[in-house]
Coordinates of C-alpha atoms and ligand atoms in Angstrom, one line a residue:
N1 CA 8.4 1.2 -23.9
T2 CA 10.2 -0.4 -21.0
P3 CA 12.4 -3.3 -22.3
I4 CA 11.4 -6.7 -21.1
N5 CA 13.2 -7.8 -17.8
E6 CA 14.4 -4.2 -17.2
P7 CA 13.3 -2.0 -14.3
L8 CA 10.6 0.6 -15.0
M9 CA 11.9 4.1 -15.5
G10 CA 10.3 7.5 -16.1
K11 CA 12.2 7.9 -19.3
Y12 CA 10.1 5.3 -21.1
T13 CA 7.4 7.5 -22.5
K14 CA 4.8 4.8 -22.7
S15 CA 5.2 3.8 -19.1
F16 CA 3.1 4.6 -16.2
G17 CA 6.2 6.0 -14.5
Y18 CA 6.4 8.7 -17.2
H19 CA 2.8 9.5 -16.8
T20 CA 3.1 9.6 -13.1
L21 CA 6.0 12.0 -13.0
L22 CA 4.6 14.2 -15.7
R23 CA 0.9 14.1 -14.9
R24 CA 0.0 12.5 -11.6
M25 CA 2.6 14.4 -9.6
P26 CA 1.4 17.9 -10.6
D27 CA -2.1 16.7 -9.6
I28 CA -1.0 15.4 -6.2
F29 CA 1.0 18.5 -5.5
S30 CA -1.8 20.9 -6.4
V31 CA -4.3 19.0 -4.2
V32 CA -1.9 18.9 -1.3
I33 CA -0.7 22.5 -1.6
N34 CA -4.3 23.6 -1.7
L35 CA -5.2 21.6 1.4
L36 CA -2.1 23.0 3.2
K37 CA -3.0 26.6 2.4
T38 CA -6.5 26.2 3.6
D39 CA -5.8 24.2 6.7
P40 CA -6.8 26.4 9.7
I41 CA -3.4 26.1 11.5
E42 CA -3.6 28.1 14.7
S43 CA -0.1 28.9 15.6
P44 CA 1.2 32.1 13.9
F45 CA 4.7 30.5 13.7
A46 CA 3.4 27.5 11.9
Q47 CA 1.5 29.8 9.5
T48 CA 4.7 31.4 8.4
E49 CA 6.4 28.0 8.1
R50 CA 3.5 26.7 6.1
D51 CA 4.2 29.3 3.4
Q52 CA 7.8 28.1 3.4
V53 CA 6.6 24.5 3.0
V54 CA 4.4 25.5 0.1
E55 CA 7.3 27.2 -1.6
K56 CA 9.5 24.0 -1.1
L57 CA 6.8 21.8 -2.6
K58 CA 6.6 24.1 -5.6
I59 CA 10.3 23.9 -6.1
L60 CA 10.2 20.1 -5.7
L61 CA 7.6 19.8 -8.4
T62 CA 9.6 22.0 -10.8
D63 CA 12.6 19.9 -10.1
I64 CA 10.7 16.8 -11.1
L65 CA 9.2 18.3 -14.3
T66 CA 12.6 19.8 -15.4
N67 CA 14.3 16.5 -14.7
E68 CA 16.8 17.7 -12.1
S69 CA 19.3 15.5 -10.3
L70 CA 18.3 13.7 -7.1
R71 CA 20.2 15.6 -4.5
K72 CA 20.9 14.6 -0.9
I73 CA 18.2 14.9 1.8
D74 CA 18.6 17.9 4.0
G75 CA 17.8 16.3 7.3
T76 CA 19.2 14.7 10.5
S77 CA 16.5 12.1 11.2
K78 CA 17.6 8.4 11.2
L79 CA 15.7 7.9 8.0
S80 CA 17.3 10.9 6.3
I81 CA 20.7 9.6 7.2
M82 CA 19.9 6.2 5.8
W83 CA 18.6 7.8 2.6
N84 CA 21.8 9.9 2.2
E85 CA 23.9 6.8 2.6
I86 CA 21.9 5.1 -0.1
L87 CA 22.1 8.2 -2.4
D88 CA 25.9 8.3 -1.8
E89 CA 26.3 4.6 -2.7
K90 CA 24.0 4.9 -5.7
F91 CA 25.2 8.1 -7.3
N92 CA 28.9 8.6 -6.7
T93 CA 30.5 11.8 -7.8
N94 CA 30.6 10.8 -11.5
K95 CA 27.1 9.7 -11.7
T96 CA 24.1 11.7 -10.6
G97 CA 20.7 10.4 -11.4
T98 CA 17.8 12.5 -12.5
W99 CA 14.1 12.0 -11.9
F100 CA 13.4 10.4 -15.3
E101 CA 16.6 8.5 -15.7
T102 CA 16.6 6.8 -12.4
E103 CA 14.6 3.7 -11.7
W104 CA 11.0 4.9 -11.2
L105 CA 10.7 3.0 -7.9
F106 CA 13.7 4.8 -6.5
A107 CA 12.7 8.2 -7.8
E108 CA 9.1 8.0 -6.6
N109 CA 10.2 6.8 -3.1
Y110 CA 12.7 9.6 -3.0
M111 CA 10.0 12.1 -3.8
Y112 CA 8.0 11.2 -0.7
M113 CA 11.2 11.6 1.3
R114 CA 11.7 15.0 -0.1
I115 CA 8.2 16.0 0.9
Q116 CA 9.0 14.8 4.4
E117 CA 12.2 16.9 4.3
A118 CA 10.1 20.0 3.8
I119 CA 8.0 19.2 6.8
E120 CA 10.8 18.1 9.1
N121 CA 12.8 21.3 8.4
T122 CA 10.2 23.4 10.2
K123 CA 10.1 24.0 13.9
N124 CA 6.4 23.9 14.5
M125 CA 5.1 21.4 11.9
Q126 CA 7.5 18.5 12.3
N127 CA 4.7 16.0 13.0
Y128 CA 2.4 17.5 10.4
D129 CA 0.9 15.0 8.0
L130 CA 0.2 16.7 4.7
F131 CA -2.2 13.9 3.7
K132 CA -4.1 13.6 6.9
Q133 CA -7.1 15.5 5.7
L134 CA -7.4 13.3 2.6
K135 CA -7.2 10.1 4.8
D136 CA -9.8 11.5 7.2
K137 CA -12.1 12.4 4.4
A138 CA -11.8 8.9 2.9
F139 CA -13.0 7.4 6.2
G140 CA -16.3 9.3 5.9
E141 CA -16.7 8.4 2.3
S142 CA -16.5 4.7 3.0
E143 CA -18.6 4.6 6.2
N144 CA -21.6 2.9 4.7
T145 CA -19.5 0.1 3.2
M146 CA -17.7 -0.4 6.5
I147 CA -21.1 -0.6 8.3
A148 CA -22.3 -3.3 5.9
I149 CA -19.1 -5.4 6.4
A150 CA -19.0 -4.9 10.1
K151 CA -22.6 -6.2 10.4
F152 CA -21.6 -9.2 8.4
L153 CA -18.5 -9.8 10.6
L154 CA -20.4 -9.4 13.9
T155 CA -23.2 -11.7 12.8
R156 CA -20.7 -14.2 11.6
H157 CA -19.0 -14.2 15.0
N158 CA -22.2 -15.0 16.8
K159 CA -22.7 -18.2 14.9
D160 CA -20.9 -20.9 16.7
E161 CA -21.0 -23.8 14.2
V162 CA -17.8 -23.7 12.2
N163 CA -17.1 -26.5 9.8
T164 CA -14.1 -26.4 7.5
T165 CA -16.1 -25.8 4.4
K166 CA -17.8 -22.7 5.9
L167 CA -14.6 -21.5 7.3
K168 CA -12.9 -21.7 4.0
L169 CA -15.7 -19.8 2.4
Y170 CA -15.5 -17.1 5.0
F171 CA -11.7 -17.0 4.6
E172 CA -12.2 -16.4 0.8
Q173 CA -14.6 -13.6 1.5
M174 CA -12.2 -11.9 3.9
I175 CA -9.3 -12.2 1.6
K176 CA -11.3 -10.7 -1.3
I177 CA -12.6 -7.9 0.9
S178 CA -9.0 -7.0 1.8
L179 CA -7.9 -7.4 -1.8
W180 CA -10.5 -5.1 -3.2
G181 CA -9.9 -2.7 -0.4
N182 CA -6.7 -1.9 -2.3
R183 CA -8.6 -0.4 -5.1
F184 CA -9.0 2.7 -3.1
D185 CA -5.6 4.2 -2.6
L186 CA -5.7 8.0 -2.7
S187 CA -2.6 8.6 -4.8
L188 CA -4.3 7.0 -7.8
N189 CA -7.7 8.6 -7.1
I190 CA -6.6 11.9 -5.7
R191 CA -9.6 13.8 -7.0
N192 CA -12.2 11.1 -7.3
K193 CA -12.7 8.5 -4.7
S194 CA -15.9 7.1 -3.5
T195 CA -15.3 3.9 -1.7
N196 CA -19.0 3.2 -1.1
F197 CA -20.1 0.2 -3.1
S198 CA -23.5 1.0 -4.4
E199 CA -24.6 -2.6 -3.8
D200 CA -24.0 -5.0 -0.9
P201 CA -20.2 -5.2 -0.6
L202 CA -20.4 -9.0 0.0
E203 CA -22.3 -9.4 -3.3
A204 CA -20.0 -6.9 -5.0
I205 CA -16.9 -8.9 -4.3
V206 CA -18.4 -11.9 -6.0
S207 CA -19.1 -9.9 -9.1
L208 CA -15.5 -8.8 -9.1
D209 CA -14.2 -12.4 -9.3
K210 CA -13.8 -12.2 -13.0
Y211 CA -11.2 -9.5 -12.6
I212 CA -8.9 -11.6 -10.5
L213 CA -6.2 -12.6 -13.0
A214 CA -4.3 -15.0 -10.7
N215 CA -5.9 -16.6 -7.8
D216 CA -3.9 -18.8 -5.3
I217 CA -6.5 -18.6 -2.5
D218 CA -6.7 -22.4 -2.2
D219 CA -3.0 -22.7 -1.7
I220 CA -2.9 -20.1 1.0
W221 CA -5.8 -21.8 2.8
N222 CA -4.0 -25.2 2.6
T223 CA -0.9 -23.7 4.1
L224 CA -2.7 -22.0 6.9
N225 CA -5.0 -24.8 7.7
V226 CA -2.5 -27.4 8.7
P227 CA -1.9 -28.8 12.1
H228 CA 0.9 -26.9 13.9
N229 CA 3.2 -27.2 16.9
N230 CA 2.5 -25.3 20.0
A231 CA 4.5 -22.2 19.2
P232 CA 2.4 -19.0 19.0
K233 CA 1.3 -18.5 15.5
R234 CA 2.0 -15.1 13.9
I235 CA 0.8 -13.6 10.7
D236 CA 2.2 -10.4 9.4
I237 CA 0.5 -7.9 7.2
I238 CA 2.7 -5.4 5.3
M239 CA 0.2 -2.7 5.1
D240 CA -0.8 -0.3 2.5
N241 CA -3.5 2.3 2.7
S242 CA -5.4 4.0 5.5
A243 CA -9.2 4.4 5.8
Y244 CA -11.2 1.8 3.9
E245 CA -8.3 -0.5 3.0
L246 CA -7.1 -0.5 6.7
F247 CA -10.6 -1.4 7.7
T248 CA -10.6 -4.4 5.4
D249 CA -7.2 -5.5 6.6
L250 CA -8.4 -5.3 10.2
C251 CA -11.3 -7.6 9.2
L252 CA -8.9 -10.1 7.8
A253 CA -6.8 -9.9 10.9
D254 CA -9.9 -10.3 13.1
F255 CA -10.7 -13.5 11.1
F256 CA -7.3 -15.0 11.8
I257 CA -7.5 -14.3 15.5
T258 CA -11.1 -15.3 15.9
Y259 CA -10.7 -18.7 14.2
G260 CA -7.4 -19.5 15.8
L261 CA -5.3 -19.3 12.6
A262 CA -3.1 -16.8 14.4
D263 CA -2.4 -15.8 18.0
V264 CA -0.9 -12.5 16.9
V265 CA -1.2 -10.4 13.8
V266 CA 1.6 -7.9 13.2
F267 CA 0.7 -4.8 11.1
H268 CA 3.7 -3.2 9.5
V269 CA 3.0 0.4 8.8
K270 CA 5.0 3.4 7.6
S271 CA 7.1 5.6 9.9
I272 CA 6.3 8.7 7.9
P273 CA 3.5 9.8 5.6
W274 CA 3.9 7.9 2.4
Y275 CA 2.3 7.6 -1.1
V276 CA -0.5 9.8 0.1
S277 CA -2.7 7.3 1.8
D278 CA -0.4 4.7 3.4
V279 CA -1.1 3.9 7.1
T280 CA 1.2 5.4 9.7
K281 CA 1.2 4.3 13.4
L282 CA -0.9 7.3 14.3
D283 CA -3.4 6.7 11.5
Y284 CA -3.8 3.2 12.9
S285 CA -4.6 4.2 16.5
N286 CA -6.7 7.2 15.3
F287 CA -8.7 4.9 13.1
L288 CA -9.6 2.5 15.9
N289 CA -10.5 5.4 18.2
R290 CA -12.6 7.0 15.5
L291 CA -14.5 3.8 14.9
E292 CA -15.1 3.2 18.6
K293 CA -15.7 6.8 19.8
E294 CA -16.8 9.0 17.0
C295 CA -19.0 7.0 14.7
T296 CA -22.7 7.1 15.2
S297 CA -23.1 3.6 13.9
K298 CA -23.4 1.1 16.7
V299 CA -21.8 -1.7 14.7
L300 CA -18.7 0.5 13.9
Q301 CA -18.5 1.4 17.6
T302 CA -18.7 -2.3 18.6
I303 CA -16.1 -3.4 16.1
G304 CA -13.8 -0.5 17.0
N305 CA -14.1 -1.4 20.6
R306 CA -13.3 -5.1 19.8
W307 CA -10.2 -4.1 17.8
N308 CA -9.0 -1.7 20.4
I309 CA -9.2 -4.5 23.0
L310 CA -7.2 -6.8 20.7
Y311 CA -4.7 -4.0 20.1
K312 CA -4.3 -3.3 23.9
A313 CA -4.0 -7.1 24.6
G314 CA -1.1 -7.4 22.1
K315 CA -3.1 -9.6 19.7
F316 CA -2.8 -6.8 17.1
V317 CA 0.7 -5.4 17.1
V318 CA 1.9 -2.4 15.1
E319 CA 5.4 -2.0 13.9
C320 CA 7.0 0.6 11.7
E321 CA 10.5 -0.4 10.5
E322 CA 12.4 2.2 8.4
F323 CA 13.0 -0.4 5.6
W324 CA 9.5 0.2 4.3
T325 CA 10.3 3.8 3.5
L326 CA 13.6 3.0 1.8
P327 CA 13.8 2.6 -1.9
Y328 CA 15.0 -1.1 -1.8
D329 CA 13.1 -3.8 -3.5
Y330 CA 12.5 -6.7 -1.1
S331 CA 15.2 -9.0 -2.6
K332 CA 17.7 -6.6 -1.0
M333 CA 16.3 -7.1 2.5
V334 CA 18.6 -10.0 3.3
T335 CA 21.7 -7.8 2.8
K336 CA 20.3 -4.4 3.8
D337 CA 18.2 -5.3 6.8
I338 CA 19.0 -8.8 8.0
E339 CA 17.3 -8.2 11.4
L340 CA 14.0 -7.5 9.6
Y341 CA 14.4 -10.5 7.4
K342 CA 15.0 -12.7 10.4
K343 CA 12.0 -11.3 12.1
L344 CA 9.8 -11.9 9.2
S345 CA 11.1 -15.4 8.8
K346 CA 9.5 -16.3 12.1
S347 CA 6.0 -15.6 10.8
Q348 CA 3.6 -18.2 9.4
L349 CA 2.6 -16.0 6.6
L350 CA 3.5 -12.5 5.2
I351 CA 0.7 -10.7 3.5
F352 CA 1.9 -7.9 1.3
K353 CA -0.9 -5.4 0.5
G354 CA -1.1 -3.2 -2.5
D355 CA 0.6 -2.0 -5.6
L356 CA 3.7 -0.5 -4.1
N357 CA 4.5 -3.6 -2.0
Y358 CA 4.0 -5.7 -5.1
R359 CA 6.4 -3.5 -7.1
K360 CA 9.0 -4.0 -4.4
L361 CA 8.4 -7.7 -4.2
I362 CA 9.0 -8.2 -7.9
G363 CA 11.7 -5.6 -8.2
D364 CA 9.6 -3.2 -10.3
I365 CA 10.8 -5.0 -13.3
N366 CA 8.9 -5.3 -16.6
W367 CA 8.6 -9.1 -16.5
L368 CA 6.9 -11.1 -19.1
P369 CA 3.5 -11.7 -17.5
S370 CA 4.2 -15.5 -17.7
T371 CA 7.2 -15.2 -15.4
T372 CA 6.3 -17.1 -12.2
F373 CA 5.8 -15.2 -9.0
K374 CA 8.5 -17.3 -7.4
D375 CA 11.1 -16.3 -10.1
A376 CA 10.1 -12.7 -9.9
L377 CA 10.7 -12.7 -6.1
R378 CA 14.4 -13.4 -6.9
G379 CA 15.1 -15.2 -3.7
F380 CA 13.1 -13.2 -1.3
Q381 CA 11.6 -16.0 0.7
P382 CA 11.7 -15.4 4.4
T383 CA 8.6 -17.5 4.8
S384 CA 5.3 -18.1 2.9
I385 CA 4.3 -14.9 1.0
V386 CA 1.0 -13.7 -0.2
A387 CA 0.5 -10.6 -2.4
L388 CA -3.0 -9.0 -2.5
R389 CA -2.8 -6.4 -5.1
T390 CA -5.0 -4.5 -7.6
L391 CA -3.0 -3.6 -10.7
K392 CA -2.0 0.1 -10.8
C393 CA 1.4 -0.1 -12.5
D394 CA 2.8 -1.8 -15.6
C395 CA 4.6 -4.7 -14.0
V396 CA 2.9 -8.0 -13.4
C397 CA 3.9 -11.7 -13.3
G398 CA 2.4 -15.1 -12.6
L399 CA -0.4 -14.9 -15.2
S400 CA -1.4 -18.1 -16.9
P401 CA -1.6 -18.4 -20.7
G402 CA -4.9 -17.1 -21.9
Y403 CA -5.1 -14.4 -19.3
E404 CA -5.7 -11.9 -22.1
N405 CA -9.2 -13.4 -22.5
N406 CA -10.2 -12.0 -19.2
I407 CA -9.3 -8.5 -20.1
E408 CA -12.4 -6.7 -21.2
E409 CA -12.1 -5.3 -24.7
N410 CA -12.4 -1.6 -23.9
D411 CA -9.5 -1.9 -21.4
N412 CA -7.1 -3.0 -24.0
D413 CA -7.3 -0.2 -26.5
N414 CA -5.0 2.7 -26.6
N415 CA -7.3 5.2 -25.0
Y416 CA -4.8 5.8 -22.3
L417 CA -2.4 8.6 -23.2
Y418 CA 0.8 7.0 -22.2
S419 CA 0.3 3.3 -21.6
S420 CA -1.1 1.0 -24.2
N421 CA -2.0 -1.4 -21.4
Y422 CA -4.6 0.5 -19.4
W423 CA -5.8 -2.7 -17.7
Q424 CA -2.4 -2.9 -16.0
V425 CA -2.7 0.5 -14.3
S426 CA -6.4 1.2 -13.7
G427 CA -6.9 -0.8 -10.4
K428 CA -9.7 -2.7 -12.1
Y429 CA -7.9 -6.1 -12.2
A430 CA -6.2 -7.9 -9.3
V431 CA -4.0 -10.8 -8.3
V432 CA -3.9 -13.0 -5.3
Q433 CA -0.4 -14.7 -5.5
F434 CA 1.3 -17.1 -3.1
N435 CA 4.8 -18.5 -2.7
K436 CA 5.3 -21.2 -0.1
Ligands
F6P1 O1 2.5 5.8 -8.3 C1 3.0 4.5 -8.2 C2 2.0 3.6 -7.5 O2 2.6 2.4 -7.1 C3 0.9 3.4 -8.4 O3 1.2 2.4 -9.3 C4 -0.2 3.2 -7.5 O4 -1.3 3.9 -8.0 C5 0.2 4.0 -6.2 O5 1.5 4.2 -6.4 C6 0.1 3.3 -4.9 O6 -0.7 2.2 -4.9 P1 -0.9 1.4 -3.6 O7 -1.5 2.2 -2.6 O8 -1.8 0.2 -4.0 O9 0.5 0.9 -3.2
MG2 MG1 -0.6 3.1 -0.9

């Protein structure tokens, strides 16, 4: 198993990294290759290139499974150049890392970059998003849940009495909706993903409370709800997945704007397709337009229109810095991208969504779960930080003594092939953590 306080690596055969490289990757590749082959691409040039991309993806998968070295990226984009500099710095001539013997965080980020390389080295498919069909499909699969939440939101807006107790309750609901939205990333659920809660989603989130292993919601609220000076207030959300999770993040952002907790919400998205379902800038605008213009549900149209107006008015802002698709953990931001660090420092609150962002916050290190969130951040403190994450990987921190009592018995046995701690990787449990 991964030694305590060491970074996760594929070579540890009981880790989720090992399982991911060996089992999840073949699954992801086979789904993606299949979708690519059956995509009705019209241009005959692109059809030929598509076959080449399929071949490259197969070679990449073989490289992973046979533990080849991580070679340079064959590309000229700004991001490729940045990656090659990082690869140069990390693996000088004497030391070449392989898939299983490099930090898992690095190797897995690198894999998505290699997928992008295959796409960018075509002439006619350069903007092709291999995961688009999956993201689009996930939208349809969560429509009923989105309708229920949109109804709740719109009714809520029409009530004018807002006292602090009610507002706090509403805040908690929005935070939890956004938190549990993270359960539905497509890389973990590549073949099996129904986002529709069978019950009322607002009731469902209450029944999920017992799975929140660390809950700093009160501290977040106390920080947000203090008198402030006249400077425009900004909240930043470092986004994770498209489709349903994006919807839930927009609900949270809407709450901040509507109740004056922020004047602007900045959404940080990925500049390239990433970890299957992560939001790109195009996903974001397509999503708003699909809500407003393509849904038959009136409430989704209304909410889509409302969010499009906020987007056009500059209340919702989308940014996509390269840093989010580099392999660095966030403690490196201050030395590797000081401009971004300074920009984030001006925000009231940074909300980091999801598992991958969490891994990058805490350095993807196998901490003792009792390590405090602050310590695990290792100095990354541009401003107040929130992590909203469902647990899908074996690193976690900030859990109080006795947390084991909240793990249901059947999640703790060794029924999982590689990890003895299935509760840490299943997405069933979550944390809401805060550092002021
Ligand atoms: O594969 C690594 C991983 O971080 C998993 O642990 C998780 O299932 C997935 O990627 C992405 O999760 P998220 O979309 O929540 O960042
Ligand atoms: Mg994701």
